[in-house]
Amino acid sequence: MAMNVSRLVQALEPSATLAMSAKAKQLKAAGKKILDLSVGEPDFPTPWHICEAAIAAMKAGHTHYTIASGIPELKKAVADQYRSRYGLEYAPSQVVIANGAKHALHNACTSLLNPEDEVIIPAPYWVSYSELVKLTGARPVIVPTEEAHGFKLTPEQFCRAITPRTRALLLCSPSNPTGTMYSPEELGQLADIVLEHNLFVISDEIYDQLVYDGLPFASFPTLRSGLQERTIVVNGVSKTYAMTGWRIGWTLSPENLATAMGDLQSQETSNPCSISQYAALTAITGPQECVAEMREQFARRRKFVRERLSKIPQISFPEMQGAFYAFVNISQYLGRNYGQVLIKDSAQWCLELLAQEGVATVMGSAFGAEGYVRLSFATDLATLEEALDRIERFLGSAA
Ligand code: PMP
Ligand code: GLU
């Protein structure tokens, strides 16, 4: 008998962001010049004082198992951080340290959802959301949003998607892939509906420190009283401190969910890397100038990308308010010939851009939005400049 893959895993799409990034890396390894705007990860080295904390942790012998849900010092530091940033009171026991924010999302979905539950996910959505929900047996309910409304779920769209099976809303603000952010008022309107229908929210706040133009970021549980008991907040060090490889993220949640997620982790992965946890502790309790410096660099790149994109005819994109992505509407450029090739959809467009011009991006279809392409501007200005020259040339060649 064939060794068939389980139905749940068969139904899983591999991560398109990581697949495009792997493709770019392969071509680079084969000696091709590739300009990589695919994966969303800060290109800066992890600040050195954080690396030193890891070395110190090894020297101090922190090289063994820790408590499965994380070291107490880091849990306390995360709780303190949310108190000082947003005035939210969490006990350290409500914090679970995971192997990255993606794993924190997996913990949240697995501990909250039952098979047949429905989870509302506004599209465009980050590639892993639908798959992490599907892995629990629950059903992702993808709700398309409008570019003209910054790709934000409206109260009407939210209400229309609710059924008796709806258990949760999965929100990402600032958003990967759209780069837009809900205002506190917009989030408040969604919060009222959450409370009215007794729903739960998984709020992915991983880009909370990457907001531009001084726009106000609101952590979801702050919007109305009673939300803290209904929300699992996800955050981590990957984006804020350029620590994607260290694999540390976390949840802040009601106590019973935190206990469940800790228990889950104790069976599934044990603790996140002990050394990385000490590094993350220094990241969030140490000097914070590095965060502002990186944000400034991202802001400069954002300005450059916006200026360049706005000169290209027949494309559009919403204002980038946070994170490091431009989500570009290329629908006017589909169904056209590029050299000998007729390009029909965003996936083909991205693959052809990579083949013809050596620029790696991610197709909108991976985020539930055909007709778009995501450009990550988490790379240096010289790379961005050349990549945009090539993208412009590629689009200009469409006949
Ligand atoms: N959420 C969003 C919206 C992200 O963009 C990412 C980065 N891919 C993650 C979660 C996962 O982050 P981590 O690297 O900490 O797993
Ligand atoms: N957040 C990044 C992205 O969307 C990392 C890749 C991933 O984890 O999917 O490109």
Coordinates of C-alpha atoms and ligand atoms in Angstrom, one line a residue:
M1 CA 0.0 0.0 0.0
A2 CA 1.3 3.5 -0.9
M3 CA 2.4 5.6 2.0
N4 CA -0.1 8.3 1.5
V5 CA 0.3 11.7 3.2
S6 CA -2.5 12.5 5.7
R7 CA -5.5 14.4 4.3
L8 CA -4.8 17.4 6.5
V9 CA -1.2 17.8 5.3
Q10 CA -2.2 17.0 1.7
A11 CA -4.6 19.9 1.8
L12 CA -1.7 22.2 2.9
E13 CA -0.2 24.8 0.4
P14 CA 3.5 25.2 0.9
S15 CA 4.5 28.7 2.0
A16 CA 4.7 30.7 -1.3
T17 CA 6.8 33.4 0.4
L18 CA 9.4 30.9 1.4
A19 CA 9.1 29.1 -1.9
M20 CA 9.9 32.3 -3.9
S21 CA 12.7 33.1 -1.6
A22 CA 14.1 29.6 -2.0
K23 CA 13.9 29.9 -5.8
A24 CA 15.8 33.2 -5.6
K25 CA 18.5 31.6 -3.4
Q26 CA 18.9 28.7 -5.8
L27 CA 19.3 31.0 -8.8
K28 CA 21.9 33.0 -6.8
A29 CA 23.8 29.9 -5.9
A30 CA 23.9 29.0 -9.5
G31 CA 25.7 32.3 -10.2
K32 CA 22.8 34.4 -11.5
K33 CA 22.4 38.0 -10.3
I34 CA 19.0 38.0 -8.5
L35 CA 17.4 41.0 -6.9
D36 CA 15.3 39.6 -4.1
L37 CA 12.1 41.5 -3.1
S38 CA 10.4 38.2 -2.2
V39 CA 10.7 37.3 1.4
G40 CA 9.7 39.8 4.1
E41 CA 12.6 39.8 6.5
P42 CA 14.8 42.7 7.6
D43 CA 18.1 42.6 5.8
F44 CA 20.0 44.2 8.7
P45 CA 22.3 42.1 10.9
T46 CA 20.8 41.4 14.3
P47 CA 22.1 44.2 16.5
W48 CA 25.4 43.1 18.1
H49 CA 24.4 43.7 21.7
I50 CA 21.7 41.0 21.2
C51 CA 24.2 38.6 19.6
E52 CA 26.5 39.2 22.6
A53 CA 23.6 38.3 25.0
A54 CA 23.4 35.0 23.2
I55 CA 27.2 34.4 23.6
A56 CA 26.9 35.3 27.3
A57 CA 23.9 32.9 27.7
M58 CA 26.0 30.1 26.3
K59 CA 28.9 31.0 28.5
A60 CA 26.6 31.0 31.5
G61 CA 25.4 27.5 30.6
H62 CA 21.9 28.3 29.4
T63 CA 22.2 25.5 26.9
H64 CA 19.6 23.1 28.3
Y65 CA 15.8 22.6 28.2
T66 CA 13.9 25.5 29.7
I67 CA 10.3 25.5 30.9
A68 CA 8.3 24.5 27.8
S69 CA 6.4 27.8 27.6
G70 CA 9.6 29.9 28.0
I71 CA 11.9 31.3 30.6
P72 CA 10.2 33.4 33.3
E73 CA 12.4 36.4 32.7
L74 CA 11.3 36.7 29.1
K75 CA 7.6 36.1 29.9
K76 CA 7.8 38.9 32.4
A77 CA 9.7 41.2 30.0
V78 CA 7.0 40.6 27.3
A79 CA 4.2 41.3 29.8
D80 CA 6.1 44.5 30.9
Q81 CA 6.5 45.6 27.3
Y82 CA 2.8 45.3 26.5
R83 CA 2.0 47.2 29.7
S84 CA 4.4 50.0 29.0
R85 CA 3.6 50.2 25.3
Y86 CA -0.2 49.8 25.5
G87 CA -1.2 49.9 29.1
L88 CA -2.4 46.3 29.0
E89 CA -2.1 44.2 32.2
Y90 CA -0.9 40.7 31.5
A91 CA 0.6 38.3 34.1
P92 CA 3.8 36.6 32.9
S93 CA 1.8 33.3 33.1
Q94 CA -0.4 34.7 30.3
V95 CA 2.6 34.8 28.0
V96 CA 3.8 31.8 26.0
I97 CA 7.2 32.0 24.2
A98 CA 7.1 30.0 20.9
N99 CA 9.5 29.2 18.1
G100 CA 8.7 32.3 16.1
A101 CA 5.4 34.2 15.6
K102 CA 4.4 31.6 13.0
H103 CA 4.6 28.9 15.6
A104 CA 2.8 31.2 18.1
L105 CA 0.0 31.4 15.5
H106 CA -0.1 27.6 15.2
N107 CA -0.3 27.3 19.0
A108 CA -3.2 29.9 19.0
C109 CA -5.1 28.1 16.2
T110 CA -4.6 24.6 17.6
S111 CA -5.6 25.6 21.1
L112 CA -8.6 27.7 20.2
L113 CA -10.3 26.0 17.2
N114 CA -12.4 22.9 16.9
P115 CA -13.0 21.1 13.6
E116 CA -15.9 22.7 11.7
D117 CA -15.3 26.1 13.4
E118 CA -15.1 28.9 11.0
V119 CA -12.4 31.6 11.1
I120 CA -12.8 34.8 9.2
I121 CA -9.7 35.9 7.4
P122 CA -9.8 39.2 5.4
A123 CA -8.0 38.8 2.1
P124 CA -5.4 39.7 1.0
Y125 CA -4.0 37.7 3.9
W126 CA -0.5 36.4 4.9
V127 CA 0.1 33.0 3.3
S128 CA 0.2 31.0 6.5
Y129 CA -3.1 32.0 8.0
S130 CA -5.4 29.9 5.9
E131 CA -3.1 26.9 6.2
L132 CA -2.6 27.1 10.0
V133 CA -6.4 27.2 10.4
K134 CA -6.9 24.3 8.0
L135 CA -4.4 22.2 10.0
T136 CA -6.7 22.3 12.9
G137 CA -9.6 21.0 10.8
A138 CA -11.4 24.3 11.1
R139 CA -12.5 26.2 8.0
P140 CA -10.9 29.5 6.9
V141 CA -13.6 31.9 5.6
I142 CA -11.8 34.2 3.3
V143 CA -13.4 37.6 2.9
P144 CA -12.2 39.7 0.0
T145 CA -11.6 43.4 0.8
E146 CA -11.3 46.4 -1.5
E147 CA -8.1 48.1 -2.6
A148 CA -9.9 51.4 -2.5
H149 CA -10.6 50.9 1.2
G150 CA -6.9 50.0 1.9
F151 CA -7.8 46.3 1.9
K152 CA -9.4 46.6 5.3
L153 CA -12.4 44.6 6.4
T154 CA -15.4 46.8 6.8
P155 CA -18.0 46.3 9.5
E156 CA -20.5 45.3 6.8
Q157 CA -18.2 42.7 5.3
F158 CA -17.5 41.3 8.7
C159 CA -21.1 41.0 9.7
R160 CA -22.0 39.4 6.4
A161 CA -19.4 36.7 6.9
I162 CA -20.5 35.7 10.4
T163 CA -22.4 32.4 10.7
P164 CA -23.4 30.3 13.8
R165 CA -20.2 28.4 13.3
T166 CA -17.9 31.5 13.3
R167 CA -15.5 31.3 16.2
A168 CA -12.7 33.8 15.5
L169 CA -11.4 36.6 13.4
L170 CA -7.8 36.6 12.3
L171 CA -6.4 40.1 12.0
C172 CA -3.1 41.5 10.9
S173 CA -2.4 45.2 11.3
P174 CA -0.1 46.6 10.0
S175 CA -0.7 44.1 7.3
N176 CA 1.5 41.6 5.5
P177 CA 1.0 41.7 2.5
T178 CA -0.8 45.0 1.9
G179 CA 1.2 47.4 4.1
T180 CA -1.9 49.1 5.3
M181 CA -3.1 49.6 8.9
Y182 CA -6.5 49.8 10.5
S183 CA -7.1 53.1 12.4
P184 CA -8.1 52.7 16.1
E185 CA -11.7 53.8 15.0
E186 CA -11.9 51.1 12.3
L187 CA -10.6 48.5 14.7
G188 CA -13.1 49.7 17.3
Q189 CA -16.0 49.1 14.9
L190 CA -14.8 45.5 14.3
A191 CA -14.3 45.1 18.1
D192 CA -18.0 46.0 18.7
I193 CA -19.1 43.2 16.3
V194 CA -16.7 40.8 18.0
L195 CA -18.2 41.5 21.4
E196 CA -21.8 41.5 20.1
H197 CA -21.3 38.0 18.5
N198 CA -19.1 36.6 21.3
L199 CA -16.3 35.9 18.9
F200 CA -12.5 35.5 19.5
V201 CA -9.7 37.4 17.8
I202 CA -6.2 36.3 16.9
S203 CA -4.4 39.7 16.5
D204 CA -1.1 39.5 14.7
E205 CA 0.8 42.5 15.9
I206 CA 4.2 41.5 14.6
Y207 CA 4.6 44.8 12.7
D208 CA 3.6 47.1 15.6
Q209 CA 7.0 48.8 15.7
L210 CA 7.1 49.3 12.0
V211 CA 4.6 52.1 11.5
Y212 CA 5.3 55.2 9.4
D213 CA 4.4 58.9 9.5
G214 CA 3.6 58.7 13.2
L215 CA 0.3 57.0 12.6
P216 CA -1.3 55.6 15.7
F217 CA -1.1 51.9 16.2
A218 CA -3.7 50.3 18.4
S219 CA -3.2 46.9 20.1
F220 CA -6.5 45.1 19.6
P221 CA -7.4 44.4 23.3
T222 CA -7.1 48.1 24.1
L223 CA -10.1 49.1 22.0
R224 CA -13.0 48.1 24.2
S225 CA -13.2 46.6 27.7
G226 CA -13.8 42.8 27.6
L227 CA -11.6 42.3 24.6
Q228 CA -8.5 41.1 26.5
E229 CA -10.5 38.0 27.5
R230 CA -11.4 37.4 23.8
T231 CA -8.0 38.0 22.1
I232 CA -4.8 36.1 21.5
V233 CA -2.2 38.7 20.6
V234 CA 0.8 37.4 18.6
N235 CA 4.1 39.3 18.4
G236 CA 7.8 38.5 18.5
V237 CA 11.4 39.7 17.8
S238 CA 11.7 38.7 14.1
K239 CA 10.8 41.9 12.5
T240 CA 11.4 44.5 15.2
Y241 CA 15.0 43.4 16.0
A242 CA 16.0 41.7 12.7
M243 CA 15.9 38.3 14.4
T244 CA 14.1 36.1 11.9
G245 CA 16.6 33.3 12.2
W246 CA 16.5 33.1 16.0
R247 CA 12.9 31.8 16.0
I248 CA 11.3 33.6 18.9
G249 CA 7.7 34.8 19.0
W250 CA 5.0 34.8 21.6
T251 CA 1.3 35.0 22.5
L252 CA -0.4 37.1 25.2
S253 CA -3.8 35.5 26.0
P254 CA -6.3 34.6 28.7
E255 CA -4.7 32.3 31.3
N256 CA -6.5 29.1 30.3
L257 CA -5.4 29.5 26.7
A258 CA -1.8 30.2 27.8
T259 CA -1.8 27.0 29.9
A260 CA -3.2 25.0 26.9
M261 CA -0.6 26.5 24.5
G262 CA 2.2 25.7 27.0
D263 CA 1.0 22.1 27.4
L264 CA 0.7 21.8 23.6
Q265 CA 4.3 23.0 23.2
S266 CA 5.5 20.7 26.0
Q267 CA 4.4 17.8 23.8
E268 CA 5.1 19.2 20.4
T269 CA 8.4 21.1 20.5
S270 CA 9.4 21.5 24.1
N271 CA 10.9 24.9 24.7
P272 CA 12.0 27.4 22.1
C273 CA 15.9 27.6 21.8
S274 CA 17.2 28.5 25.2
I275 CA 20.0 30.7 23.8
S276 CA 17.6 32.6 21.5
Q277 CA 15.3 33.3 24.5
Y278 CA 18.1 35.0 26.3
A279 CA 18.9 37.0 23.2
A280 CA 15.2 38.0 22.9
L281 CA 15.3 39.1 26.5
T282 CA 18.1 41.5 25.8
A283 CA 16.4 42.6 22.6
I284 CA 13.3 43.8 24.5
T285 CA 14.9 45.0 27.7
G286 CA 18.1 46.5 26.3
P287 CA 18.7 49.7 24.3
Q288 CA 16.0 50.4 21.8
E289 CA 17.8 52.8 19.5
C290 CA 18.4 50.1 17.0
V291 CA 14.6 49.8 16.5
A292 CA 14.2 53.5 15.6
E293 CA 17.3 53.3 13.3
M294 CA 16.0 50.4 11.4
R295 CA 12.6 52.0 11.1
E296 CA 14.2 55.1 9.7
Q297 CA 15.9 53.1 7.0
F298 CA 12.7 51.3 6.2
A299 CA 10.9 54.7 5.9
R300 CA 13.6 55.9 3.5
R301 CA 13.1 52.8 1.3
R302 CA 9.4 53.1 1.5
K303 CA 9.6 56.7 0.2
F304 CA 11.8 55.6 -2.6
V305 CA 9.6 52.7 -3.6
R306 CA 6.5 54.8 -3.5
E307 CA 8.0 57.5 -5.7
R308 CA 9.2 55.0 -8.2
L309 CA 6.0 53.0 -8.3
S310 CA 3.9 56.1 -8.7
K311 CA 5.6 57.0 -11.9
I312 CA 4.7 53.7 -13.5
P313 CA 1.5 54.0 -15.6
Q314 CA -1.5 51.6 -15.1
I315 CA -0.6 50.2 -11.7
S316 CA -1.9 51.2 -8.3
F317 CA -1.1 50.4 -4.7
P318 CA -2.5 51.5 -1.4
E319 CA -0.5 53.8 0.8
M320 CA 2.2 51.9 2.7
Q321 CA 1.5 52.7 6.4
G322 CA 3.4 50.0 8.1
A323 CA 5.5 46.8 7.7
F324 CA 7.7 46.7 4.6
Y325 CA 5.6 45.7 1.7
A326 CA 4.1 47.3 -1.4
F327 CA 1.1 45.5 -2.7
V328 CA 0.8 46.4 -6.4
N329 CA -2.2 46.1 -8.7
I330 CA -0.8 44.7 -12.0
S331 CA -4.1 43.6 -13.4
Q332 CA -3.8 46.0 -16.4
Y333 CA -0.6 44.2 -17.3
L334 CA -2.1 40.7 -17.3
G335 CA -3.4 39.0 -20.4
R336 CA -0.5 40.7 -22.3
N337 CA 2.5 39.4 -24.2
Y338 CA 6.0 39.8 -22.7
G339 CA 8.3 38.9 -25.6
Q340 CA 7.0 35.5 -26.7
V341 CA 5.1 34.8 -23.5
L342 CA 1.5 35.5 -22.8
I343 CA 1.2 36.2 -19.1
K344 CA -2.2 35.3 -17.7
D345 CA -2.0 35.6 -14.0
S346 CA 0.1 37.0 -11.1
A347 CA 2.0 33.7 -10.5
Q348 CA 3.1 33.5 -14.1
W349 CA 4.0 37.2 -14.0
C350 CA 6.2 36.7 -11.0
L351 CA 7.9 33.7 -12.5
E352 CA 8.5 35.4 -15.8
L353 CA 9.8 38.5 -14.0
L354 CA 12.3 36.3 -12.2
A355 CA 13.3 34.5 -15.4
Q356 CA 13.5 37.5 -17.7
E357 CA 14.8 40.2 -15.3
G358 CA 16.1 38.3 -12.3
V359 CA 13.8 40.1 -9.8
A360 CA 12.1 37.9 -7.2
T361 CA 8.6 39.0 -5.9
V362 CA 5.6 37.1 -4.6
M363 CA 2.4 36.6 -6.5
G364 CA -0.8 38.1 -5.2
S365 CA -2.7 34.8 -5.7
A366 CA -0.6 33.3 -2.8
F367 CA -2.2 36.0 -0.5
G368 CA -5.7 35.4 -1.9
A369 CA -5.6 38.4 -4.3
E370 CA -5.2 37.6 -7.9
G371 CA -4.0 40.5 -10.0
Y372 CA -1.5 41.8 -7.5
V373 CA 2.2 41.3 -6.7
R374 CA 3.9 41.9 -3.4
L375 CA 7.3 43.7 -3.3
S376 CA 9.2 43.6 0.0
F377 CA 11.3 46.7 0.5
A378 CA 13.3 45.1 3.3
T379 CA 16.4 45.4 1.2
D380 CA 19.0 48.1 0.5
L381 CA 18.3 51.1 -1.7
A382 CA 20.7 50.1 -4.5
T383 CA 18.9 46.7 -4.8
L384 CA 15.6 48.4 -4.8
E385 CA 16.6 50.9 -7.4
E386 CA 17.9 48.3 -9.8
A387 CA 14.9 46.0 -9.1
L388 CA 12.5 48.9 -9.9
D389 CA 14.4 49.7 -13.1
R390 CA 13.9 46.1 -14.2
I391 CA 10.3 45.9 -13.1
E392 CA 9.6 49.1 -15.1
R393 CA 11.4 47.7 -18.1
F394 CA 9.5 44.4 -17.8
L395 CA 6.1 46.2 -17.5
G396 CA 7.1 48.5 -20.4
S397 CA 7.7 45.4 -22.6
A398 CA 4.1 44.2 -22.2
A399 CA 2.3 44.4 -25.6
Ligands
PMP1 N1 3.0 37.1 11.0 C1 3.2 37.9 9.9 C2 2.2 38.8 9.5 C3 4.5 37.8 9.3 O1 4.7 38.6 8.3 C4 5.4 36.9 9.8 C5 6.8 36.8 9.1 N2 6.8 35.9 8.1 C6 5.1 36.1 10.9 C7 3.9 36.2 11.4 C8 6.0 35.0 11.4 O2 7.1 35.6 12.0 P1 8.3 34.6 12.6 O3 9.4 34.8 11.7 O4 8.5 35.2 14.0 O5 7.7 33.2 12.7
GLU2 N1 7.0 37.4 6.8 C1 7.8 36.9 5.7 C2 7.1 37.0 4.4 O1 5.9 37.1 4.4 C3 8.6 35.7 6.0 C4 8.3 34.5 5.2 C5 7.4 33.5 5.9 O2 7.6 33.2 7.0 O3 6.4 33.2 5.2 O4 7.7 36.9 3.4

